[in-house]
Amino acid sequence: MADPATIEAYYLENRTFPPPEWFKQQALVVDTWMYDQADQDYEGFWARQAADLLDWSKDWHTILEWDLPFARWFVGGQLNVSANCLDRHVEAGRGDRIAYHWEGEPGDTRAITYAELRDEVARFANVLKGLGVRKGDRVNIYMPMIPELPVAMLACARIGAPHSVVFGGFSAEALRDRINDAEATVLITADGGWRRGKAVALKANADEAVAGTPTIKHVVVVRRTEGDVTMVEGRDHWYHDLMADPAITVDCPPEPMDAEDLLYLLYTSGTTAKPKGIMHTTGGYLTQVAFTHKYVFDLHPDTDVYWCAADIGWVTGHSYIVYGPLANGATSVMYEGTPDHPDKDRWWALVEKFRVTKLYTAPTAIRTFMKWGTQYLDRHDLSSLKLLGSVGEPINPEAWVWYWEHVGGGRCPVVDTWWQTETGGIMISPLPGCTTLKPGSATFPLPGIGAEVVDDKGNRVKVGGGYLTLTRPWPSMLRGIYGDPERYRQTYWSRYEGRYFAGDGAKLDDEGFFWLLGRVDDVMNVSGHRVSTTEVESALVDHPSVAEAAVVGARDETTGQAIIAFVTLKGGETADPAHGEALRRHVTKKIGPTARPKTVVFTDDLPKTRSGKIMRRLLRDVAEGRDLGDTTTLADATVVDEIRRRAEATPTEE
Ligand code: PRX
């Protein structure tokens, strides 16, 4: 959790920002009626949203069955997610509306209408059927940010095959483990993707992964970079060849799915080395992502151009690039590459080019832009922007105000949205037409959501700091951890009786505003990406030269947290910078670049309690250059002085 100094810094910025008059005049919600309605009957409230926002082929008979901690929403109801995201818009005469303005990093573009997307999805769904995929079979996806990625996801949804998307930045080993956990039969990938002008090889990683995945029968490869790839006869197929088969038609009726059928798995890091397959189902998930996308971003689908600048490989992309925006018939921008290619104004060039009205990104990106300076913004006309969103980590008030002032021109509300892979959709956030904003606060739980802060013992805290909990089920909540119901119960529902434990510290101010303070468990948040300390530790000790490793997240000005590894080498190994680099590379290979330690500090010993537990708190203090607190429980108090000396002498990777 953030230390008291950070918490205090939050309060130095004490301006408040009521909704601007111009915004209110066109906003969907300008007063508290929705909160009042949801307070009276939250199940009825969600049922109204489900009925208003989605088309159901069969009505539900029960809104919610709650057998703590297992929830079933809209029981008995049937719908198809791809029909809701595509066909119904086409049938309503909106087929010509652009679903995605896609821009590749090299500058190639594609505008895809709802009608075109529907047809491509239907055809690819037929391709999947041809490869033997049946309702309930899991399909893995490992792709760059190209249009075929949402096509693949929606094609799976169309035929009722749950997808499991693995972020393209993950390593072959990480991909292999996720495929094996899901026991997927098909993998959809690409030859590569563009990143800072270089082709990143995905197929080579996929090949390495699939060598260890007995369940994969077919690999579908999209051609993107035209790099060299090896195609395995009988197993590997080019996407364009499969789609060109004259037998593949656009005729593919969407499979009616039960509200509680699995829509997808998405793996996320927890406090152990094994990632968790978070399960999201059909009806409740789509209801909440459509609801939150509409009201948090105050969506006007006829006129808005919405851009969520996340990667679809993370939950933000699933919910707010694919499912929420498409369910609402929105026009989105989708961009393949990085913000600094070819120059640091790329995002602002895109905002100007597509006349983007709503932009959703992470504090890390905002802090990076702050560091680069406003000259990159000044090159472009950003006057189309109406609303800005933030997600993924606590936003410090300075970054909030910079975003508001320099990107939003001082006229756009900033919505700071708190949620998690597990919650599926936004939970705590302003409604921009009615909520007064405080920079750094995600403000209040949305209508229909119950959130409270509790102390160590689980007593409710009305003003002050503690742990964030959710007090009742919500439609897009995870339905479990794939294959491990006990871990689901243990991780989220055992710490406080009857409450979901989010793993975040939070503080309530005297006006009831929520201030999220970061993780309180062994999960780090690096550039808005979740990384488990234990996962990095086990990658390190997997290296033959390492005897012991402890990993902590230390505060970092740009990335929120940075990964600092303390490593004890086996006898005879040399503790030099080259060895540090080799270990960093090893972690990248085991997990992916998001998990690469910024610093590797070699030490002869780690600070341990007398019972042998590593004291990470002390290591965090060392990493953040703080005075050490109480060290009396240490078995050998001199160890930390030595570690501090070594840490100060260790160069840090930029
Ligand atoms: O610590 C919280 C932080 O990100 C965690 C969830 O990470 P993940 O499942 O990867 O999902 C990220 C995108 C939804 C949370 O436990 N977090 C997310 N949003 C915020 C946040 N912390 C503070 N403020 C936020 N707005």
XYZ file of C-alpha atoms and ligand atoms in Angstrom:
680
model
C 0.000 0.000 0.000
C 1.129 3.553 -0.625
C 2.988 5.023 2.310
C 1.487 7.869 4.343
C 3.604 10.468 2.525
C 1.944 9.571 -0.776
C -1.479 9.625 0.787
C -0.836 13.089 2.190
C 0.452 14.327 -1.172
C -2.947 13.486 -2.619
C -4.504 16.161 -0.512
C -2.195 18.961 -1.588
C -4.257 19.208 -4.743
C -7.620 20.172 -3.320
C -9.474 21.607 -6.284
C -12.776 20.035 -7.232
C -14.179 19.851 -10.749
C -17.959 19.844 -11.175
C -19.247 18.743 -14.610
C -18.822 21.636 -17.057
C -22.074 23.250 -18.180
C -21.474 22.413 -21.860
C -20.963 18.774 -20.941
C -24.096 18.604 -18.826
C -26.198 19.971 -21.628
C -25.555 16.902 -23.737
C -24.890 14.282 -21.041
C -26.940 11.104 -20.652
C -27.098 11.374 -16.859
C -26.981 14.724 -15.081
C -28.354 13.936 -11.650
C -28.529 11.085 -9.159
C -31.670 9.302 -10.385
C -29.729 6.226 -11.457
C -28.071 5.861 -8.056
C -31.442 6.263 -6.330
C -33.092 3.697 -8.546
C -30.270 1.182 -8.072
C -30.228 1.723 -4.306
C -33.864 0.758 -4.044
C -33.545 -2.491 -5.973
C -30.161 -3.308 -7.407
C -31.214 -6.580 -9.002
C -34.124 -4.854 -10.713
C -31.760 -2.110 -11.817
C -29.414 -4.547 -13.531
C -32.339 -6.412 -15.079
C -33.519 -3.150 -16.623
C -30.043 -2.551 -18.054
C -29.883 -6.092 -19.451
C -33.253 -5.626 -21.151
C -32.543 -2.093 -22.424
C -29.028 -2.600 -23.711
C -29.108 -6.134 -25.142
C -31.225 -8.395 -27.350
C -32.140 -11.725 -25.782
C -33.394 -14.690 -27.765
C -34.971 -16.098 -24.599
C -35.948 -14.223 -21.424
C -34.436 -15.102 -18.079
C -36.623 -16.438 -15.296
C -34.443 -15.361 -12.353
C -32.335 -12.207 -12.215
C -29.794 -13.471 -9.701
C -29.035 -16.730 -7.938
C -26.475 -15.999 -5.243
C -24.906 -18.954 -3.526
C -21.976 -17.123 -1.976
C -19.447 -16.927 -3.587
C -21.031 -18.324 -6.747
C -23.330 -16.017 -8.701
C -25.601 -16.731 -11.648
C -27.163 -13.755 -13.396
C -30.168 -13.722 -15.733
C -30.718 -17.424 -15.232
C -32.586 -19.164 -18.052
C -31.945 -16.291 -20.462
C -30.281 -16.838 -23.826
C -28.386 -14.527 -26.163
C -25.382 -14.477 -28.421
C -22.630 -11.955 -27.862
C -21.573 -11.640 -31.505
C -25.206 -11.143 -32.586
C -25.502 -8.376 -29.989
C -22.237 -6.768 -31.067
C -22.804 -7.033 -34.823
C -25.953 -8.468 -36.410
C -28.472 -6.373 -34.571
C -26.751 -3.155 -35.604
C -26.703 -4.296 -39.221
C -30.339 -5.357 -39.040
C -31.275 -1.965 -37.609
C -29.796 -0.225 -40.670
C -26.501 0.763 -39.075
C -24.362 -1.614 -41.125
C -22.500 1.243 -42.810
C -21.299 2.722 -39.537
C -17.578 2.303 -38.917
C -16.885 -0.160 -36.109
C -13.105 0.345 -36.178
C -10.838 2.916 -37.681
C -7.790 0.695 -37.548
C -4.300 2.136 -37.950
C -1.237 -0.060 -38.280
C 2.017 1.168 -36.848
C 3.617 1.625 -40.294
C 0.666 3.848 -41.200
C -1.481 1.408 -43.178
C -5.163 1.813 -42.346
C -8.428 -0.006 -42.605
C -11.912 1.290 -41.865
C -14.255 -1.568 -41.041
C -18.010 -1.112 -41.000
C -20.355 -3.116 -38.815
C -21.623 -4.966 -41.912
C -18.092 -5.879 -42.998
C -17.140 -6.961 -39.508
C -20.262 -9.107 -39.218
C -19.455 -10.862 -42.483
C -15.792 -11.434 -41.662
C -16.723 -12.786 -38.227
C -19.363 -15.109 -39.674
C -16.916 -16.424 -42.262
C -14.176 -16.985 -39.741
C -16.672 -18.686 -37.439
C -17.334 -21.107 -40.298
C -13.578 -21.604 -40.685
C -13.322 -22.514 -37.006
C -16.176 -24.972 -37.362
C -14.332 -26.467 -40.321
C -11.318 -26.985 -38.054
C -13.517 -28.983 -35.739
C -14.206 -26.326 -33.079
C -17.486 -27.024 -31.310
C -19.489 -25.158 -28.674
C -17.572 -25.258 -25.398
C -14.129 -25.924 -26.969
C -11.440 -23.449 -25.909
C -9.566 -21.463 -28.543
C -6.320 -19.647 -27.792
C -5.454 -16.332 -29.416
C -1.959 -14.787 -29.512
C -2.001 -11.791 -31.793
C -0.902 -8.225 -32.348
C -3.406 -5.353 -32.442
C -4.814 -6.051 -35.879
C -8.470 -6.313 -36.958
C -8.279 -10.103 -37.138
C -7.940 -10.140 -33.343
C -11.474 -8.886 -32.584
C -12.662 -10.947 -35.565
C -11.232 -14.085 -33.954
C -12.767 -13.289 -30.557
C -16.209 -12.568 -32.004
C -16.075 -15.656 -34.225
C -15.469 -17.750 -31.107
C -18.370 -16.027 -29.358
C -20.566 -16.661 -32.381
C -20.164 -20.433 -32.166
C -19.975 -20.608 -28.368
C -16.280 -21.487 -28.139
C -14.687 -19.649 -25.185
C -11.542 -17.788 -26.159
C -8.398 -17.298 -24.159
C -6.394 -14.345 -25.435
C -2.744 -14.229 -24.403
C -1.087 -10.805 -24.689
C 1.342 -10.767 -27.639
C 4.141 -9.591 -25.335
C 4.102 -12.818 -23.346
C 6.809 -15.408 -23.896
C 6.482 -18.820 -25.498
C 6.563 -20.470 -22.075
C 3.823 -18.235 -20.712
C 1.728 -18.998 -23.793
C 2.345 -22.732 -23.458
C 1.241 -22.791 -19.807
C -1.932 -20.847 -20.557
C -2.820 -23.091 -23.511
C -2.280 -26.171 -21.379
C -4.361 -24.871 -18.507
C -7.242 -24.127 -20.900
C -6.658 -27.314 -22.955
C -7.311 -25.380 -26.139
C -7.561 -27.216 -29.454
C -6.870 -24.311 -31.806
C -4.399 -21.438 -31.629
C -4.887 -18.287 -33.691
C -1.767 -16.182 -34.172
C 0.079 -14.048 -36.736
C 3.485 -14.157 -38.361
C 4.311 -11.061 -36.313
C 3.303 -7.544 -35.373
C 4.897 -4.123 -35.702
C 6.507 -2.444 -32.742
C 8.734 0.625 -33.056
C 9.379 -0.145 -36.680
C 10.473 -3.717 -36.029
C 8.570 -6.892 -36.726
C 8.006 -8.834 -33.503
C 7.968 -12.539 -34.283
C 4.876 -14.203 -32.885
C 4.736 -17.367 -34.950
C 8.194 -18.421 -33.762
C 7.021 -18.088 -30.149
C 3.806 -19.900 -31.012
C 5.805 -22.774 -32.510
C 7.943 -23.048 -29.411
C 4.827 -23.021 -27.224
C 2.885 -25.527 -29.296
C 5.768 -27.990 -29.085
C 4.630 -28.446 -25.477
C 0.847 -28.340 -25.884
C -0.608 -31.773 -26.655
C -4.169 -30.487 -27.133
C -3.505 -28.063 -30.026
C -4.586 -29.581 -33.343
C -4.558 -26.507 -35.573
C -2.731 -23.197 -35.745
C -4.237 -20.384 -37.828
C -1.725 -17.723 -38.902
C -2.618 -14.204 -40.042
C -0.080 -12.650 -42.386
C 0.918 -9.274 -41.048
C 4.648 -8.589 -41.280
C 5.454 -11.012 -44.123
C 8.406 -12.259 -42.111
C 9.742 -15.765 -42.576
C 7.760 -18.421 -40.771
C 7.794 -22.177 -40.737
C 4.427 -23.711 -41.511
C 3.866 -27.240 -40.264
C 1.981 -29.312 -42.817
C -1.475 -30.351 -41.617
C -1.256 -28.279 -38.436
C -0.661 -24.713 -39.609
C -2.941 -22.791 -41.943
C -2.823 -19.268 -43.326
C -5.874 -17.233 -42.328
C -6.212 -15.821 -45.845
C -6.138 -19.273 -47.428
C -8.831 -20.595 -45.124
C -11.015 -17.533 -45.687
C -10.597 -17.763 -49.485
C -12.104 -21.236 -49.633
C -15.302 -20.899 -51.730
C -17.092 -23.222 -49.303
C -16.718 -20.600 -46.543
C -19.810 -18.402 -46.648
C -21.166 -15.553 -44.527
C -24.011 -17.767 -43.475
C -23.338 -18.698 -39.859
C -26.290 -18.347 -37.512
C -25.163 -17.273 -34.042
C -25.346 -20.050 -31.482
C -27.915 -19.287 -28.752
C -25.931 -19.251 -25.511
C -27.130 -19.487 -21.941
C -26.494 -16.310 -19.974
C -24.098 -18.283 -17.786
C -22.151 -20.017 -20.586
C -18.434 -19.260 -20.577
C -17.538 -16.384 -22.930
C -13.828 -16.282 -22.240
C -10.885 -17.020 -20.005
C -8.273 -14.391 -19.306
C -5.195 -15.263 -17.298
C -3.970 -12.828 -14.692
C -1.222 -12.833 -12.119
C -2.008 -13.592 -8.533
C 0.083 -14.003 -5.442
C 1.413 -17.405 -6.473
C 3.571 -18.328 -9.440
C 0.661 -19.894 -11.332
C -1.532 -17.391 -13.224
C -5.272 -17.669 -12.693
C -7.694 -18.336 -15.538
C -10.395 -15.799 -14.786
C -13.791 -16.950 -16.098
C -16.268 -14.536 -17.630
C -19.689 -15.597 -18.821
C -22.126 -14.252 -21.365
C -25.200 -12.306 -20.225
C -24.069 -10.511 -17.088
C -20.684 -9.644 -18.549
C -22.120 -8.087 -21.690
C -24.740 -6.207 -19.657
C -22.206 -4.556 -17.400
C -19.617 -3.735 -20.056
C -22.311 -2.231 -22.290
C -23.775 -0.284 -19.357
C -20.462 1.081 -18.122
C -19.183 1.873 -21.603
C -22.357 3.829 -22.337
C -22.660 5.798 -19.121
C -19.072 6.232 -17.915
C -17.997 7.493 -21.344
C -21.315 9.246 -21.909
C -21.534 7.570 -25.279
C -23.343 9.122 -28.231
C -22.802 6.406 -30.820
C -23.897 8.567 -33.768
C -21.270 11.213 -33.210
C -18.571 9.864 -30.903
C -15.221 8.525 -32.020
C -13.990 6.545 -29.071
C -10.429 5.370 -28.520
C -9.325 3.009 -25.810
C -5.568 2.903 -26.259
C -5.030 -0.376 -24.403
C -4.012 -3.727 -25.863
C -6.770 -6.271 -26.385
C -4.519 -8.803 -24.651
C -5.564 -7.276 -21.315
C -9.030 -7.038 -19.811
C -9.321 -3.338 -20.646
C -9.147 -4.237 -24.314
C -11.613 -7.116 -24.002
C -14.234 -4.992 -22.271
C -13.603 -1.541 -23.726
C -12.158 -2.111 -27.201
C -14.212 -5.136 -28.157
C -17.324 -6.044 -26.215
C -18.622 -2.793 -24.649
C -18.126 -0.509 -27.667
C -19.455 -3.043 -30.176
C -22.491 -3.886 -28.041
C -23.252 -0.155 -28.033
C -22.694 0.269 -31.776
C -19.827 2.702 -31.204
C -17.151 3.811 -33.648
C -13.702 3.076 -32.217
C -10.101 3.724 -33.106
C -7.722 0.779 -32.851
C -3.964 1.318 -33.114
C -1.316 -1.359 -33.514
C 1.869 0.252 -32.273
C 3.615 2.362 -29.675
C 3.044 6.073 -28.891
C 6.576 7.085 -29.909
C 6.733 5.731 -33.424
C 7.692 7.319 -35.749
C 7.644 10.229 -33.295
C 6.340 11.029 -29.843
C 3.259 12.757 -31.247
C 1.747 9.643 -32.813
C -1.270 9.496 -30.489
C -2.080 13.150 -30.956
C -1.785 12.774 -34.715
C -4.351 9.977 -34.434
C -6.685 12.049 -32.263
C -6.546 14.808 -34.870
C -6.879 12.465 -37.841
C -9.919 10.597 -36.571
C -11.421 13.500 -34.592
C -11.422 11.360 -31.440
C -13.971 12.508 -28.850
C -13.340 10.071 -25.967
C -9.888 8.821 -25.014
C -9.237 6.086 -22.443
C -5.697 5.267 -21.296
C -3.476 4.485 -18.295
C -1.639 6.822 -15.892
C 1.694 5.384 -17.021
C 1.065 6.674 -20.538
C 0.012 10.062 -19.158
C 3.166 10.328 -17.034
C 5.294 9.368 -20.036
C 3.675 12.135 -22.100
C 4.309 14.570 -19.232
C 7.964 13.631 -19.332
C 8.159 14.101 -23.113
C 6.635 17.572 -22.851
C 3.693 19.456 -24.329
C 5.409 20.323 -27.608
C 4.163 17.024 -29.042
C 0.581 17.904 -28.171
C 0.961 21.413 -29.546
C 1.572 20.051 -33.021
C -2.013 18.832 -33.281
C -5.593 19.965 -33.056
C -7.099 18.145 -30.090
C -10.295 20.192 -29.966
C -12.462 17.169 -30.848
C -11.877 15.656 -27.383
C -14.814 15.732 -24.976
C -13.925 13.262 -22.239
C -10.794 11.541 -20.934
C -10.566 8.262 -19.052
C -7.897 6.642 -16.876
C -7.504 3.029 -15.805
C -5.098 0.435 -14.488
C -3.355 2.098 -11.545
C -3.789 4.951 -9.143
C -3.528 8.254 -10.972
C -1.525 10.829 -9.057
C -3.204 14.242 -8.930
C -0.362 15.892 -10.881
C -0.880 13.490 -13.779
C -4.655 13.923 -13.530
C -4.378 17.721 -13.727
C -1.835 17.559 -16.561
C -4.156 15.245 -18.532
C -7.115 17.536 -17.887
C -5.209 20.688 -18.774
C -2.942 19.711 -21.665
C -4.775 16.869 -23.357
C -8.310 17.933 -22.497
C -7.689 21.651 -22.914
C -9.219 22.265 -19.498
C -12.701 21.475 -20.826
C -13.046 17.668 -20.644
C -14.119 15.704 -17.566
C -11.574 13.045 -16.528
C -13.065 9.732 -15.431
C -10.743 7.672 -13.245
C -12.128 4.139 -13.421
C -11.267 1.460 -10.885
C -11.798 -2.169 -11.747
C -9.914 -5.448 -12.298
C -9.675 -8.433 -14.606
C -11.856 -10.180 -12.053
C -14.589 -7.538 -12.000
C -14.911 -7.670 -15.806
C -16.199 -4.121 -16.003
C -15.792 -0.712 -14.369
C -16.891 -0.624 -10.712
C -15.839 2.682 -9.168
C -15.932 5.742 -11.397
C -17.596 9.083 -11.858
C -20.633 9.511 -14.092
C -19.218 12.502 -15.937
C -22.461 14.474 -16.267
C -23.243 14.433 -12.583
C -20.185 13.642 -10.458
C -17.926 16.368 -9.106
C -14.342 15.230 -9.623
C -11.357 15.318 -7.293
C -8.012 14.675 -9.024
C -6.688 11.309 -7.863
C -10.009 9.919 -6.687
C -12.106 7.388 -8.623
C -15.017 9.028 -6.737
C -17.909 6.590 -6.070
C -19.141 3.081 -6.826
C -21.339 3.081 -9.927
C -25.093 2.586 -9.566
C -25.797 -1.055 -8.724
C -22.319 -1.638 -7.250
C -21.652 -2.132 -3.551
C -18.147 -1.164 -2.364
C -16.897 -0.501 1.151
C -13.600 0.032 2.902
C -12.912 -2.194 5.914
C -10.159 -2.418 8.516
C -7.996 -5.455 9.305
C -10.813 -7.115 11.214
C -13.398 -6.496 8.531
C -15.166 -3.628 10.278
C -16.498 -0.989 7.965
C -14.440 2.215 7.818
C -16.561 5.253 7.062
C -13.732 7.784 6.906
C -10.077 6.737 6.654
C -7.895 4.025 5.191
C -8.249 0.263 4.889
C -8.986 -2.447 2.351
C -11.374 -2.229 -0.557
C -14.164 -4.813 -0.540
C -17.225 -5.397 -2.703
C -20.362 -6.105 -0.768
C -22.656 -7.778 -3.251
C -22.486 -9.649 -6.541
C -22.347 -7.700 -9.822
C -23.264 -8.927 -13.308
C -19.766 -9.021 -14.850
C -18.059 -10.578 -11.834
C -15.711 -13.453 -12.454
C -17.500 -16.762 -12.121
C -14.410 -18.481 -10.815
C -10.856 -19.520 -11.560
C -10.770 -22.071 -14.349
C -10.426 -25.529 -12.902
C -9.909 -24.307 -9.338
C -13.079 -23.308 -7.457
C -11.313 -23.602 -4.116
C -8.646 -21.102 -5.094
C -11.448 -18.742 -6.157
C -13.059 -18.986 -2.734
C -9.753 -18.683 -0.926
C -8.352 -15.755 -2.896
C -11.360 -13.489 -2.984
C -13.958 -14.564 -0.447
C -12.178 -15.937 2.602
C -10.520 -12.866 4.079
C -13.732 -11.048 5.060
C -16.934 -12.990 5.461
C -19.465 -12.301 2.746
C -17.232 -9.749 1.046
C -15.097 -9.835 -2.085
C -11.521 -8.842 -1.207
C -10.078 -6.835 -4.097
C -6.436 -6.842 -2.956
C -6.336 -3.025 -3.026
C -5.838 -0.485 -0.292
C -8.352 2.363 -0.286
C -9.245 5.423 1.683
C -12.559 7.209 2.109
C -12.480 10.948 2.669
C -15.034 12.827 4.747
C -17.234 13.339 1.694
C -17.282 9.618 0.910
C -14.936 9.793 -2.103
C -12.911 6.627 -2.758
C -9.131 6.992 -3.136
C -7.459 3.835 -4.436
C -4.001 3.317 -3.019
C -2.592 0.322 -4.884
C -2.178 -3.370 -4.135
C -1.800 -4.673 -0.632
C -0.709 -8.165 -1.665
C 2.305 -9.537 -3.520
C 1.088 -8.251 -6.842
C 2.994 -5.426 -8.515
C 1.538 -2.940 -10.948
C 4.079 -2.023 -13.589
C 2.852 0.364 -16.278
C -0.683 -0.708 -15.465
C 0.187 -4.390 -15.943
C -0.169 -6.858 -13.172
C 2.949 -8.821 -12.340
C 3.234 -11.287 -9.491
C 6.320 -11.000 -7.280
C 6.223 -14.760 -6.781
C 6.088 -15.432 -10.501
C 9.219 -13.328 -11.092
C 10.928 -14.955 -8.102
C 10.276 -18.433 -9.429
C 11.546 -17.399 -12.874
C 14.746 -16.187 -11.201
C 15.357 -19.252 -9.049
C 14.746 -21.352 -12.135
C 18.060 -19.974 -13.445
C 20.888 -22.414 -12.645
C 23.077 -19.754 -11.002
C 20.465 -18.464 -8.534
C 20.194 -19.738 -4.982
C 17.482 -17.446 -3.710
C 15.516 -14.433 -4.926
C 13.118 -11.876 -3.509
C 11.257 -9.403 -5.679
C 9.517 -6.177 -4.729
C 7.735 -3.375 -6.533
C 9.334 -0.023 -5.796
C 7.689 3.288 -6.540
C 8.639 4.596 -9.975
C 7.887 8.022 -11.367
C 6.784 6.788 -14.774
C 5.727 3.177 -14.543
C 4.006 3.421 -11.154
C 6.075 0.568 -9.822
C 9.356 -0.918 -11.003
C 10.505 -4.483 -10.426
C 13.530 -4.752 -8.150
C 15.042 -8.192 -7.660
C 17.338 -9.144 -4.792
C 19.291 -12.225 -5.746
C 21.667 -14.523 -3.911
C 23.869 -16.475 -6.277
C 25.124 -20.003 -5.784
C 28.725 -20.388 -4.648
C 31.329 -19.679 -7.322
C 29.029 -17.475 -9.451
C 30.131 -13.929 -10.259
C 27.951 -11.028 -9.219
C 28.638 -8.579 -12.033
C 26.467 -6.430 -14.352
C 26.649 -9.010 -17.151
C 25.162 -11.580 -14.815
C 22.416 -9.137 -13.848
C 21.601 -8.678 -17.530
C 21.552 -12.443 -18.089
C 19.017 -12.819 -15.281
C 16.854 -10.034 -16.687
C 16.895 -11.775 -20.058
C 15.993 -15.038 -18.395
C 12.897 -13.508 -16.777
C 11.871 -11.968 -20.118
C 12.153 -15.370 -21.717
C 10.201 -17.119 -18.955
C 7.373 -14.587 -18.627
C 7.727 -11.678 -21.046
C 9.151 -8.156 -21.176
C 6.541 -6.757 -18.763
C 8.149 -8.847 -16.005
C 11.765 -7.816 -16.703
C 13.369 -6.490 -13.515
C 14.590 -2.924 -13.702
C 17.339 -3.652 -11.201
C 18.975 -6.848 -10.023
C 20.769 -6.396 -6.701
C 23.147 -9.209 -5.749
C 23.343 -9.910 -2.042
C 24.950 -12.582 0.088
C 21.833 -12.926 2.177
C 18.209 -11.812 2.335
C 16.551 -10.268 5.392
C 14.528 -12.971 7.103
C 12.503 -13.300 10.239
C 13.612 -15.888 12.754
C 11.058 -18.255 11.234
C 12.743 -17.850 7.854
C 10.193 -15.611 6.111
C 11.685 -13.032 3.751
C 10.816 -9.516 4.936
C 9.750 -7.876 1.700
C 8.736 -4.704 3.513
C 12.363 -4.017 4.349
C 13.440 -4.715 0.808
C 10.834 -2.270 -0.437
C 12.180 0.299 1.994
C 15.667 -0.294 0.661
C 14.478 -0.116 -2.944
C 12.625 3.142 -2.317
C 15.498 4.629 -0.317
C 13.456 4.958 2.873
C 14.646 4.762 6.428
C 14.199 1.272 7.705
C 11.444 0.758 10.205
C 11.473 -1.858 12.884
C 14.152 -4.465 12.216
C 14.003 -6.198 15.566
C 12.233 -9.262 14.180
C 15.129 -9.944 11.824
C 17.313 -12.950 12.468
C 20.373 -10.935 11.493
C 19.914 -7.161 11.399
C 23.273 -6.476 9.729
C 21.996 -8.119 6.523
C 19.938 -5.086 5.519
C 22.811 -2.637 5.901
C 24.808 -4.740 3.520
C 21.888 -4.986 1.079
C 21.386 -1.239 1.187
C 25.048 -0.695 0.397
C 24.825 -3.083 -2.551
C 21.543 -1.600 -3.801
C 23.050 1.871 -3.838
C 25.980 0.589 -5.854
C 23.833 -1.234 -8.436
C 23.098 0.533 -11.735
C 19.477 0.713 -12.774
C 18.161 -0.005 -16.233
C 16.454 2.942 -17.901
O -4.628 -2.318 -8.096
C -5.741 -2.037 -8.903
C -5.280 -1.445 -10.214
O -5.163 -2.509 -11.126
C -5.548 -3.739 -10.499
C -6.241 -4.611 -11.490
O -5.347 -4.952 -12.504
P -5.876 -5.743 -13.771
O -6.661 -6.918 -13.350
O -4.703 -5.979 -14.640
O -6.864 -4.751 -14.491
C -6.402 -3.517 -14.931
C -7.459 -2.836 -15.750
C -8.806 -2.806 -15.166
C -6.421 -3.316 -9.358
O -6.476 -4.302 -8.352
N -6.228 -0.447 -10.729
C -7.026 -0.564 -11.798
N -7.676 0.596 -12.018
C -7.308 1.455 -11.057
C -6.383 0.785 -10.223
N -5.835 1.377 -9.144
C -6.206 2.643 -8.878
N -7.062 3.347 -9.627
C -7.637 2.811 -10.728
N -8.454 3.511 -11.484
